[in-house]
mmCIF file of C-alpha atoms in Angstrom:
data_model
loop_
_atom_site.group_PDB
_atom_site.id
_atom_site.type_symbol
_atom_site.label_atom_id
_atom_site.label_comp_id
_atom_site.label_asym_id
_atom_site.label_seq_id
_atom_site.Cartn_x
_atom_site.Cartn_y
_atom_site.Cartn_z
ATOM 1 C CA UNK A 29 83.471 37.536 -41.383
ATOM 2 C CA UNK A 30 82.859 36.101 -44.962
ATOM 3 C CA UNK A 31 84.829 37.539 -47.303
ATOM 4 C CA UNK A 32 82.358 38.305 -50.055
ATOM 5 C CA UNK A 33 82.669 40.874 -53.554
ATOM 6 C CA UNK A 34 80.572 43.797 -54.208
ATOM 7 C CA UNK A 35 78.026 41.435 -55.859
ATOM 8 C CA UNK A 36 77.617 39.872 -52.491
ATOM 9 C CA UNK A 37 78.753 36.895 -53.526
ATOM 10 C CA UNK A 38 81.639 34.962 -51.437
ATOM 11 C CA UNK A 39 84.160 34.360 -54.141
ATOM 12 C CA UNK A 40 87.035 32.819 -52.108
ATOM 13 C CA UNK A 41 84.467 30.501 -51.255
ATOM 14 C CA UNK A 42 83.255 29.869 -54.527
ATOM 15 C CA UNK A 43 86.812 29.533 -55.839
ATOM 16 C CA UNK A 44 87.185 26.903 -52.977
ATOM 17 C CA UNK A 45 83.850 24.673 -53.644
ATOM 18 C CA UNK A 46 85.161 24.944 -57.806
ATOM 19 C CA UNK A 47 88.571 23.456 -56.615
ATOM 20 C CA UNK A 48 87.546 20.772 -54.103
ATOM 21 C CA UNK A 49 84.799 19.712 -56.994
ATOM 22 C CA UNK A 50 87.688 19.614 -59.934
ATOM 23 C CA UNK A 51 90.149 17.936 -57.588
ATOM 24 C CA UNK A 52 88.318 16.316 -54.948
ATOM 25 C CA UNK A 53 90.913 17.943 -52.104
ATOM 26 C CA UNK A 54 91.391 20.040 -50.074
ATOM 27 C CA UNK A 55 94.180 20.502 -47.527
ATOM 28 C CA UNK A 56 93.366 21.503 -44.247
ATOM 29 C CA UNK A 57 93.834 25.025 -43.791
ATOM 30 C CA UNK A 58 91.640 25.631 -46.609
ATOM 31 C CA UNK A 59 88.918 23.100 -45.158
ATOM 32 C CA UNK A 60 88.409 25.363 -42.003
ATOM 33 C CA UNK A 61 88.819 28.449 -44.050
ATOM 34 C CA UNK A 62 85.660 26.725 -46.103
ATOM 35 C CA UNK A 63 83.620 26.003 -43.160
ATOM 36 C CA UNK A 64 84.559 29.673 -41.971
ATOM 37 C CA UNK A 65 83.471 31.419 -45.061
ATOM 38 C CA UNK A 66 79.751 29.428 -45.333
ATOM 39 C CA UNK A 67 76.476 31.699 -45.694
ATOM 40 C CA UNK A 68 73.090 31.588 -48.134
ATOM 41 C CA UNK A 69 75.057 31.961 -51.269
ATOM 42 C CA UNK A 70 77.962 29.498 -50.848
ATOM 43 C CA UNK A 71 75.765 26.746 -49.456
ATOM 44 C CA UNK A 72 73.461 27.078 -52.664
ATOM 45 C CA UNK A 73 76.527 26.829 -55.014
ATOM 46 C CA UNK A 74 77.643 23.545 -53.191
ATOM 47 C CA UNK A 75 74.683 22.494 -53.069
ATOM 48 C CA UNK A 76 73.918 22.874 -57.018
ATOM 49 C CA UNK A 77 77.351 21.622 -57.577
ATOM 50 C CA UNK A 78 77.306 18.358 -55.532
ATOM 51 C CA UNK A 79 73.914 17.662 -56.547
ATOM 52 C CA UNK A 80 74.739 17.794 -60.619
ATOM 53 C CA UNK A 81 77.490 15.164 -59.115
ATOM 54 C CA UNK A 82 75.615 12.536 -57.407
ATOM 55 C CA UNK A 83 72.983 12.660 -60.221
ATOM 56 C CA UNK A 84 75.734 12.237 -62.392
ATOM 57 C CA UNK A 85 76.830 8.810 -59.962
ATOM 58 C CA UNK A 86 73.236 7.540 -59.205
ATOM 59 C CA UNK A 87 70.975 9.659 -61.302
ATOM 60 C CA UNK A 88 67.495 10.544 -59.637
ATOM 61 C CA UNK A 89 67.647 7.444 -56.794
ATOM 62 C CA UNK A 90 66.809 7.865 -53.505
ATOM 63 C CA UNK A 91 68.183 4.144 -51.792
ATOM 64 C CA UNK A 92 66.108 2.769 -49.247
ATOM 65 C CA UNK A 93 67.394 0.942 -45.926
ATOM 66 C CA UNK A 94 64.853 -1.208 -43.975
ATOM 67 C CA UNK A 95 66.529 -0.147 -40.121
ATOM 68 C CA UNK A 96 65.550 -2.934 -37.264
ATOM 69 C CA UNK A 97 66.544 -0.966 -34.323
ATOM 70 C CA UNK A 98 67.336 -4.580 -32.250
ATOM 71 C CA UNK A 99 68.169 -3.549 -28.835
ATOM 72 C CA UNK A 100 68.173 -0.211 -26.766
ATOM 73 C CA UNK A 101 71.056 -1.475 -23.930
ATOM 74 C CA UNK A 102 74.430 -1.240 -24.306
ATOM 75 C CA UNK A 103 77.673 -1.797 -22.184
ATOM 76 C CA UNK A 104 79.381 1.804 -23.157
ATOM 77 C CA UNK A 105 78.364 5.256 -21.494
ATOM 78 C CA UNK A 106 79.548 8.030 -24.682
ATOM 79 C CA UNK A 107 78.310 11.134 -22.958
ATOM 80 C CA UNK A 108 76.043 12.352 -26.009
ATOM 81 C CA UNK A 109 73.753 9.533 -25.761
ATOM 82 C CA UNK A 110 70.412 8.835 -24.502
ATOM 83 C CA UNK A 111 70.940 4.904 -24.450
ATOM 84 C CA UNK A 112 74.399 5.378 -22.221
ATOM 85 C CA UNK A 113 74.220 2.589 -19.484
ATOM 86 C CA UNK A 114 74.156 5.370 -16.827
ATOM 87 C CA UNK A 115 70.841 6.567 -17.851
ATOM 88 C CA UNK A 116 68.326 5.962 -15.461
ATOM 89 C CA UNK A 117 65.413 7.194 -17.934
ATOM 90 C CA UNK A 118 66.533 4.993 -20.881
ATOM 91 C CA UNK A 119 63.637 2.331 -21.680
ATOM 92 C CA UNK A 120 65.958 -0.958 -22.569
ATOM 93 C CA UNK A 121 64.301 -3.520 -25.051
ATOM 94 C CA UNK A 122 65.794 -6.338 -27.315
ATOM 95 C CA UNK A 123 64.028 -8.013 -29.865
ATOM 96 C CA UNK A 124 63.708 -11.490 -30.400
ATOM 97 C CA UNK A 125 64.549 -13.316 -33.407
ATOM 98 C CA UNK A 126 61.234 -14.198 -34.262
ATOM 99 C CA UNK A 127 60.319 -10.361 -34.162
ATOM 100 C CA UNK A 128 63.296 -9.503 -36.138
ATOM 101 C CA UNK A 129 62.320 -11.354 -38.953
ATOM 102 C CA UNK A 130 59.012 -10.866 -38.897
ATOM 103 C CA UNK A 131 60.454 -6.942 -39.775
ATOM 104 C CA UNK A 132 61.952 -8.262 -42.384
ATOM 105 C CA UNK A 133 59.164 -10.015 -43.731
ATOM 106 C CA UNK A 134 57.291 -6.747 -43.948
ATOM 107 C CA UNK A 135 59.955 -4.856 -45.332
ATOM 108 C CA UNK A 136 60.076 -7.851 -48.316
ATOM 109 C CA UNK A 137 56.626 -7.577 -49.057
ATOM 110 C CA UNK A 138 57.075 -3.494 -48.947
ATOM 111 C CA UNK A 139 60.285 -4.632 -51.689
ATOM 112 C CA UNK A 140 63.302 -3.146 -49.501
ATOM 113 C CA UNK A 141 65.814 -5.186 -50.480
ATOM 114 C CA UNK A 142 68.794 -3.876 -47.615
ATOM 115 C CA UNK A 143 67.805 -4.867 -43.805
ATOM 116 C CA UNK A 144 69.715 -2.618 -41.443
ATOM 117 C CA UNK A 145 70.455 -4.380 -37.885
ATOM 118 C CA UNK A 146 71.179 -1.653 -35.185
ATOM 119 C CA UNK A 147 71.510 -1.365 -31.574
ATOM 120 C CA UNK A 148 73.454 -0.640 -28.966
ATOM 121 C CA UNK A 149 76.675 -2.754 -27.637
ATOM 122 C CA UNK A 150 74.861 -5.407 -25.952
ATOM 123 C CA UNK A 151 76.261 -8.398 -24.767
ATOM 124 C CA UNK A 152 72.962 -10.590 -25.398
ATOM 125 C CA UNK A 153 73.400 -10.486 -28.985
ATOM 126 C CA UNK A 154 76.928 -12.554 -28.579
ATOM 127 C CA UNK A 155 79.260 -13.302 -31.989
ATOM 128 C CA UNK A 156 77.087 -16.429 -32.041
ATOM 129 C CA UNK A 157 73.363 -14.749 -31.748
ATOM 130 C CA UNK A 158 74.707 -12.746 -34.638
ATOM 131 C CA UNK A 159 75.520 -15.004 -36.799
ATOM 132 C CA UNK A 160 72.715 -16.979 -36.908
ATOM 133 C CA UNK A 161 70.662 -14.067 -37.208
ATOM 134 C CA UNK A 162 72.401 -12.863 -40.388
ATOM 135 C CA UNK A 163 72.595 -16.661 -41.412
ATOM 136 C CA UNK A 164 68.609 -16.927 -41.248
ATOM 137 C CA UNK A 165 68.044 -13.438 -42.838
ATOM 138 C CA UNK A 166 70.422 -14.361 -45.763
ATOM 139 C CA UNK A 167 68.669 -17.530 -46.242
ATOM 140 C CA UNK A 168 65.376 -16.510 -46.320
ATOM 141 C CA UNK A 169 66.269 -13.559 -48.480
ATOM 142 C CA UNK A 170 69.401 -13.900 -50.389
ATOM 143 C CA UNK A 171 68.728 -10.965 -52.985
ATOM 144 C CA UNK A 172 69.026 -9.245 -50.068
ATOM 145 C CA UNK A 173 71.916 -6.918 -48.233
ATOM 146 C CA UNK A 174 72.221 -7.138 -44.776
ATOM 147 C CA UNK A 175 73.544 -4.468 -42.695
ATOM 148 C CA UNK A 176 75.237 -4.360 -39.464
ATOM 149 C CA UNK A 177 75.714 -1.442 -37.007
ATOM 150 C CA UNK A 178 76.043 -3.030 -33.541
ATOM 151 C CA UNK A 179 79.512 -0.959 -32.741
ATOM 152 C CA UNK A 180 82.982 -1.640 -31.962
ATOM 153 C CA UNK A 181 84.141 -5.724 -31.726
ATOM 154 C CA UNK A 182 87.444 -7.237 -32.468
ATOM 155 C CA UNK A 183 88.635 -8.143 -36.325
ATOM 156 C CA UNK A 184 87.585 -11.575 -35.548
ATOM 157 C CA UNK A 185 83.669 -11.105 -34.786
ATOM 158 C CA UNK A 186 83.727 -9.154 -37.615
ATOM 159 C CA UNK A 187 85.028 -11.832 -39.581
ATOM 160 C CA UNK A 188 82.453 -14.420 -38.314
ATOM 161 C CA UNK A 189 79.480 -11.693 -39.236
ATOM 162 C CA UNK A 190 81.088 -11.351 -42.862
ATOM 163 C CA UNK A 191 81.524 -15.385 -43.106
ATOM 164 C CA UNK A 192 77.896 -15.521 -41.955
ATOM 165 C CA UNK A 193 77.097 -13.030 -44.886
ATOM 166 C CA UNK A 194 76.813 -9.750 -43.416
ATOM 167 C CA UNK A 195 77.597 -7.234 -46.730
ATOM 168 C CA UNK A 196 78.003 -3.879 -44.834
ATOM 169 C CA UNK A 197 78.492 -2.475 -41.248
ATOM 170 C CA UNK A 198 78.140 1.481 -40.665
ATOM 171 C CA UNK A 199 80.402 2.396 -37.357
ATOM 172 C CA UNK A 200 80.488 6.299 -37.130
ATOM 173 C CA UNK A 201 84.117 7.115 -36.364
ATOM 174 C CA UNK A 202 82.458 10.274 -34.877
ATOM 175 C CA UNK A 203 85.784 12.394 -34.457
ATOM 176 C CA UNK A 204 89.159 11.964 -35.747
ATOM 177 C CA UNK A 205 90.870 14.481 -33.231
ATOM 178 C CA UNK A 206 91.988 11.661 -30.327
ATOM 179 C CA UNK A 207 91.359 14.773 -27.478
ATOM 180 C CA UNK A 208 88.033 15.739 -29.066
ATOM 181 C CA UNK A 209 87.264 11.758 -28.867
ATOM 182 C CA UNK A 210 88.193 11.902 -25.376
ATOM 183 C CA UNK A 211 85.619 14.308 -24.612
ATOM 184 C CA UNK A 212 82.343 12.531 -26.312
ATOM 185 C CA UNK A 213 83.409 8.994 -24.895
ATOM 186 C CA UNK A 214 84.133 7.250 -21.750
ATOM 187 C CA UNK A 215 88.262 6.753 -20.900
ATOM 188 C CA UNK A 216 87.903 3.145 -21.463
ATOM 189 C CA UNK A 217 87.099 4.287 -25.306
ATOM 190 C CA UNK A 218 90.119 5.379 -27.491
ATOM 191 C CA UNK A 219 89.950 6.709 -31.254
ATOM 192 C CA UNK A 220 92.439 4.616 -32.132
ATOM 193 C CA UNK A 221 90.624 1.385 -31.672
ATOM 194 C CA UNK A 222 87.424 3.136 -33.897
ATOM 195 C CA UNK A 223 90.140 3.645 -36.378
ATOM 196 C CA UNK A 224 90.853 0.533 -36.536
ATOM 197 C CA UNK A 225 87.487 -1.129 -36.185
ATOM 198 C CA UNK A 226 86.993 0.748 -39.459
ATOM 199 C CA UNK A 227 90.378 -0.674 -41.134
ATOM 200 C CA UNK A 228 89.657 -3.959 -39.697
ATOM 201 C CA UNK A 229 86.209 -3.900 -41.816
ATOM 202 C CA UNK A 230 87.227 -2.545 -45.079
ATOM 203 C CA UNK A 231 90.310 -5.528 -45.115
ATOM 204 C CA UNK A 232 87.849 -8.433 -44.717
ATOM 205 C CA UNK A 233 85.414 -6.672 -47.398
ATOM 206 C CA UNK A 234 82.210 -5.163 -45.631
ATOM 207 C CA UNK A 235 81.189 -1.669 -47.670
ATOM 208 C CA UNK A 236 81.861 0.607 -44.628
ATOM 209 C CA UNK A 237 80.311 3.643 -43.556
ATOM 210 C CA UNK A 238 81.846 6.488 -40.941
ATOM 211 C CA UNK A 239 80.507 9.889 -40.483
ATOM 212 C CA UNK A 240 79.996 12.312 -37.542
ATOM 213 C CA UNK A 241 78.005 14.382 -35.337
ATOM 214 C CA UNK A 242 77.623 17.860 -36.670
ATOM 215 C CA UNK A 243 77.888 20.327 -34.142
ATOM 216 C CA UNK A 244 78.864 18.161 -31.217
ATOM 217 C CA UNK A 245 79.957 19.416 -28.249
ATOM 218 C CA UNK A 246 83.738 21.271 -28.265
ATOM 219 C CA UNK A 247 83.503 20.417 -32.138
ATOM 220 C CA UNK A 248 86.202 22.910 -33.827
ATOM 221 C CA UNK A 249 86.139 23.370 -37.879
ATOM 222 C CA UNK A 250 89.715 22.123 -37.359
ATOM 223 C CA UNK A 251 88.163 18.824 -35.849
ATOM 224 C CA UNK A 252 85.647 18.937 -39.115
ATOM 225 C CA UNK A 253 88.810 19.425 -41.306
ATOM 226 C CA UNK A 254 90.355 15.798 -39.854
ATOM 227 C CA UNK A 255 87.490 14.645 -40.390
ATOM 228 C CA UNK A 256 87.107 15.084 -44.210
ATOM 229 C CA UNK A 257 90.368 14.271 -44.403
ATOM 230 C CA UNK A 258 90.266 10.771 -42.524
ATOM 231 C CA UNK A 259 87.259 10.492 -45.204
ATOM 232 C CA UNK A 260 89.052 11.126 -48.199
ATOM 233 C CA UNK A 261 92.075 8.533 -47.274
ATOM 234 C CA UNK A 262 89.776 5.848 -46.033
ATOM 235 C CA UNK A 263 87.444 6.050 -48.872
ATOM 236 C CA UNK A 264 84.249 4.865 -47.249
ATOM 237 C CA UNK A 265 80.963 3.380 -49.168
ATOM 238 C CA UNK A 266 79.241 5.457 -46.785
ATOM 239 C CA UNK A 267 79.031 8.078 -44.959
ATOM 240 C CA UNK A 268 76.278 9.132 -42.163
ATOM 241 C CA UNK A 269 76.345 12.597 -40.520
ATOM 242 C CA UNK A 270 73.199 14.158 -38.755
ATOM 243 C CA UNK A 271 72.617 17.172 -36.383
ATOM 244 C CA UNK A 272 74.076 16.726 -32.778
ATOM 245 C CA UNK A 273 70.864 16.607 -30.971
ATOM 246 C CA UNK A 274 70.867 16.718 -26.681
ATOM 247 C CA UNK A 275 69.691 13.685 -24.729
ATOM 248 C CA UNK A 276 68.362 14.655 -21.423
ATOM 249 C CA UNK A 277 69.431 12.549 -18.374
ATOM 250 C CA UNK A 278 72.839 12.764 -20.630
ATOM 251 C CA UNK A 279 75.971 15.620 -19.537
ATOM 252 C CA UNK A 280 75.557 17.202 -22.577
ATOM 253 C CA UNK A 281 71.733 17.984 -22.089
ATOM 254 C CA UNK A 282 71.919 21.218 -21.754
ATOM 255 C CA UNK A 283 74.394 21.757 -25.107
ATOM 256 C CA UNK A 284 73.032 23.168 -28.585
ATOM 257 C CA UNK A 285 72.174 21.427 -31.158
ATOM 258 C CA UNK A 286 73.962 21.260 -34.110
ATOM 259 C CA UNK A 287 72.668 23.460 -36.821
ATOM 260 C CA UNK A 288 70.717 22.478 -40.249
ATOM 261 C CA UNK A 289 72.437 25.058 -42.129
ATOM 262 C CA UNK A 290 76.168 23.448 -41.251
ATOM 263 C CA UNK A 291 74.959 19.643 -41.522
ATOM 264 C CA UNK A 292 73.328 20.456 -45.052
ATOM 265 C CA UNK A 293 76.687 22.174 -45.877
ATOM 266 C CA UNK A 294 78.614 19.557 -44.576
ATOM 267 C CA UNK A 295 76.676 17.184 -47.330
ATOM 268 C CA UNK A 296 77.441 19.084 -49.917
ATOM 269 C CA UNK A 297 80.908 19.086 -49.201
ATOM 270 C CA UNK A 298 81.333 15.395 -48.581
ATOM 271 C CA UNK A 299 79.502 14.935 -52.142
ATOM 272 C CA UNK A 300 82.141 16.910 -53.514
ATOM 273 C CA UNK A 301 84.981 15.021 -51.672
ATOM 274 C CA UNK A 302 83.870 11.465 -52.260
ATOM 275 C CA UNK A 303 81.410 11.859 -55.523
ATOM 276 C CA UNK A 304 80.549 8.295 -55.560
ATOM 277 C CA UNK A 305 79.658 8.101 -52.046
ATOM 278 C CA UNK A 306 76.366 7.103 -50.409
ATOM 279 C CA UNK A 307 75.249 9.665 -48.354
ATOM 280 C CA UNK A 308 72.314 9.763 -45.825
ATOM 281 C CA UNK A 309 69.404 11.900 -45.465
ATOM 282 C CA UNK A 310 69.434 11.240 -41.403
ATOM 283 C CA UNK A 311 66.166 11.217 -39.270
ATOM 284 C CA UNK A 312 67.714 13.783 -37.214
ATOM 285 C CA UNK A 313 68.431 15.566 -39.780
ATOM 286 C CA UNK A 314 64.129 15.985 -40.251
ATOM 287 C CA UNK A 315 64.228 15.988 -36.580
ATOM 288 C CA UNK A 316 65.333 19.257 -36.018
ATOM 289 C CA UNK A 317 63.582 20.424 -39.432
ATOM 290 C CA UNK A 318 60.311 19.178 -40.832
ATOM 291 C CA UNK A 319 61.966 19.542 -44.130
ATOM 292 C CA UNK A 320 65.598 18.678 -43.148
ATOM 293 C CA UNK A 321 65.472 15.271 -45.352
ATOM 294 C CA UNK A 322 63.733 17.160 -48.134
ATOM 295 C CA UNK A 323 66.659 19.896 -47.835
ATOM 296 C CA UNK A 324 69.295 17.312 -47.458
ATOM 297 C CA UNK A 325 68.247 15.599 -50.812
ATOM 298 C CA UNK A 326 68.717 18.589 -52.506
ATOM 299 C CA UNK A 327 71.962 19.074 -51.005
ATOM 300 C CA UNK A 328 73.638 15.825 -52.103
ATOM 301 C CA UNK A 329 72.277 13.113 -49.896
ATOM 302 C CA UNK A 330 70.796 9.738 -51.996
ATOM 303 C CA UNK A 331 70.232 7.498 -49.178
ATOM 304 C CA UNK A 332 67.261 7.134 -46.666
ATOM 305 C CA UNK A 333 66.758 4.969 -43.663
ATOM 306 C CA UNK A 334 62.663 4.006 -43.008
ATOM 307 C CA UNK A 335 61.964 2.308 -39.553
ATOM 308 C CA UNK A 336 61.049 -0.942 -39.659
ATOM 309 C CA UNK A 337 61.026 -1.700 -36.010
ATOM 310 C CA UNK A 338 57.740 -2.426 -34.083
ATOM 311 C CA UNK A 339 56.220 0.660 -32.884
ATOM 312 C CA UNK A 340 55.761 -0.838 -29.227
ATOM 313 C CA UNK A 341 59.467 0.056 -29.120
ATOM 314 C CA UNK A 342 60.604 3.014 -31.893
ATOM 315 C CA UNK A 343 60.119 5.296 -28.507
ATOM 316 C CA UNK A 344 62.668 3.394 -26.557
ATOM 317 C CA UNK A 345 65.570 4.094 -28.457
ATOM 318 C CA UNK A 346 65.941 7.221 -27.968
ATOM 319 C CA UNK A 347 69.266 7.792 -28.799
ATOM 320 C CA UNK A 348 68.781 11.607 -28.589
ATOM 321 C CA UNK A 349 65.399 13.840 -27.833
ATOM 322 C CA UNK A 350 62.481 14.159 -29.630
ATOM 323 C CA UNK A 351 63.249 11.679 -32.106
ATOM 324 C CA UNK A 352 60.164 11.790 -35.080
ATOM 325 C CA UNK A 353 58.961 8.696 -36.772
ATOM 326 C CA UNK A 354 58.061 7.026 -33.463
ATOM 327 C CA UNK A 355 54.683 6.096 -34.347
ATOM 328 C CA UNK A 356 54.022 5.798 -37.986
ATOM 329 C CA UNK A 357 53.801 1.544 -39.139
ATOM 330 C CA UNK A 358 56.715 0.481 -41.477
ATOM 331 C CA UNK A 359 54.167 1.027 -44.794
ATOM 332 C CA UNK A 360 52.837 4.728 -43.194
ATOM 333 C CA UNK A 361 56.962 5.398 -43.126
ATOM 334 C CA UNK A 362 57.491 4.177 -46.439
ATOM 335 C CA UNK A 363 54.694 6.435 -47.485
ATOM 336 C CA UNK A 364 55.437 9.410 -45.782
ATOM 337 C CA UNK A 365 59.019 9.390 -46.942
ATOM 338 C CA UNK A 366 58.032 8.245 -50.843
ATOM 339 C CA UNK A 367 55.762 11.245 -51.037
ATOM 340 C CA UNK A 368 58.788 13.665 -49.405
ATOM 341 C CA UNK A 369 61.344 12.171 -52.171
ATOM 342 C CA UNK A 370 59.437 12.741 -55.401
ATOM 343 C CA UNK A 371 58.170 16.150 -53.636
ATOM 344 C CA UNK A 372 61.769 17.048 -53.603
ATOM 345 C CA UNK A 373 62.270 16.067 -57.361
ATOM 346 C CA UNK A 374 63.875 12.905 -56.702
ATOM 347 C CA UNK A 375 62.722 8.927 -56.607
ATOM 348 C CA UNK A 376 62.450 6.528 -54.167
ATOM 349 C CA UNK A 377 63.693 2.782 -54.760
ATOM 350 C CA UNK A 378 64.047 -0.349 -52.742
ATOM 351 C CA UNK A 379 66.369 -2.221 -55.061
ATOM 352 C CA UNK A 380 69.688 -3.167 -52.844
ATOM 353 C CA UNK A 381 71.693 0.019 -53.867
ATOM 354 C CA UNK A 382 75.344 -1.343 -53.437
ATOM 355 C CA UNK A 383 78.091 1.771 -53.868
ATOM 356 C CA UNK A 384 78.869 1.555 -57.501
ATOM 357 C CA UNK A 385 82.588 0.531 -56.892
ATOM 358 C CA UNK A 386 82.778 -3.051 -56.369
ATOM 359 C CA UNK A 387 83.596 -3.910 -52.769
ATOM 360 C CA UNK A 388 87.685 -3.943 -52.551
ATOM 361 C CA UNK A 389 90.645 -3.470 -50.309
ATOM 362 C CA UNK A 390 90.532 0.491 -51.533
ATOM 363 C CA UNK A 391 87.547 0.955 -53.277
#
């Protein structure tokens, strides 16, 4: 039950959003009571609040990220997701090189000026495959950042990406709790080697992103809590959190999604926590709302992600159901989600968008 005045308005909450945005902490105990506490009222406040601070970080922008979704197979089988090796529905692709640069000539032309590299954990695309793929990218396009989200390797392939001139990798740490890990992942999958895939990466000098599923399955607000607080010692660039959305043929098909109202929330708060951070609008966010983006904008988020994959393959990673953007070309996309951005009071650019702190050990 919130605990609200005779105004209706939830003051311990309020009292809570004005201390997290004059300190930028909270402790635990008052994270859950926060999450506990959230309805209409409080979730405008934060909202107002953490966008007055990103505006005050990055002003009107709206970042752009040119995603390449490169392959749809991958060696691990996390129960959430529709690309799990176990599926027997999942469509499996990889691109070429030749098609993954031809992506990134369109997205050049359209000016995005950060190439996101994504997939699954497939063993195709060895240390090597990598390299030169980042190599050719750089080359061709050295105003460019390129980004890496290909999962969990050891220090050492993430040193040869980095060498190669990989600038950022994005590796969700998806739960800090190591029992609530245990339940989203295989057993041959430990926290405590995504922990330190995330250390490892932040040492050799990547910008980093973590983030979360909101609403997963067996989430707790105490899990949530770890989780801003593993975000507020590790100090990422970025951070990515979207709706938990079922895959069918997955074990947690038949689980509810997570909700817009606690993901937008969840912004908010991470604005608050890390004001310099950049923050994604996700695609499931609009997935399970045709305005989520618009909403999550509004709500603190700075950064979006525009498919530049061909569209002979956008339906085969389908990481979760009902995934929108499927069939749109890059420059429909770019469009779409220009028009959505200055709509929502904002403005979309394509420039790189590096997080304002200079890469560093602890920036």
């Amino acid at each position: 039950m919130s605990n609200v005045n005779e105004s209706g308005c939830n003051r311990e909450g309020f009292e809570l959003i004005d201390r997290l945005e004059s300190e930028g902490k909270l402790n635990k105990n008052e994270f859950v009571r926060l999450l506990s506490l959230r309805d209409g009222s409080l979730m405008e406040y934060a909202a107002k609040k953490a966008d007055a601070l990103r505006r005050k970080y990055y002003d009107d922008k709206v970042f752009t990220r040119g995603l390449i979704e490169v392959s749809s197979y991958c060696k691990n089988d996390c129960l959430y997701c529709g690309l799990r090796r176990s599926s027997r529905d999942a469509q499996r692709y990889r691109l070429s090189d030749d098609e993954i640069m031809a992506c990134c000539k369109e997205g050049y032309e359209m000016g995005y000026r950060t190439f996101v590299l994504q997939g699954g954990e497939d063993a195709f695309f060895t240390d090597e495959h990598v390299c030169s793929l980042v190599s050719s990218i750089k080359e061709k396009y050295p105003d460019c950042a390129v980004t890496l989200s290909i999962g969990e390797k050891e220090r050492d392939s993430y040193q040869a990406y980095f060498d190669a001139g990989a600038d950022r990798y994005l590796l969700r740490h998806e739960t800090y709790d190591p029992e609530h890990y245990k339940k989203l992942h295989p057993k041959e999958m430990s926290r405590d080697h995504r922990i330190k895939c995330l250390y490892d990466l932040k040492e050799i000098g990547y910008q980093v992103g973590c983030g979360i599923m909101v609403g997963a399955p067996y989430q707790t607000f105490e899990n949530i809590a770890d989780d801003l607080l593993f975000m507020k010692e590790f100090k990422p660039h970025m951070v990515g959190i979207g709706p938990f959305i079922p895959a069918h043929d997955t074990p947690f098909a038949s689980f509810k999604q997570g909700t817009l109202e606690e993901t937008l929330f969840l912004l908010s708060i991470i604005r608050l926590l890390l004001p310099d951070v950049l923050l994604p609008a996700t695609t499931a966010l609009g997935t399970i709302n045709p305005i989520g983006r618009e909403l999550g904008f509004k709500a603190g988020a700075n950064v979006v992600m525009p498919n530049l994959s061909p569209t002979s393959v956008r339906k085969k990673y389908a990481i979760y159901d009902n995934k929108i953007c499927t069939e749109e070309g890059a420059g429909d996309c770019k469009g779409c989600l220009s028009g959505r951005v200055t709509n929502s009071g904002y403005r979309l650019v394509t420039e790189r968008g590096d997080h304002i702190t200079k890469t560093s050990g602890d920036s």
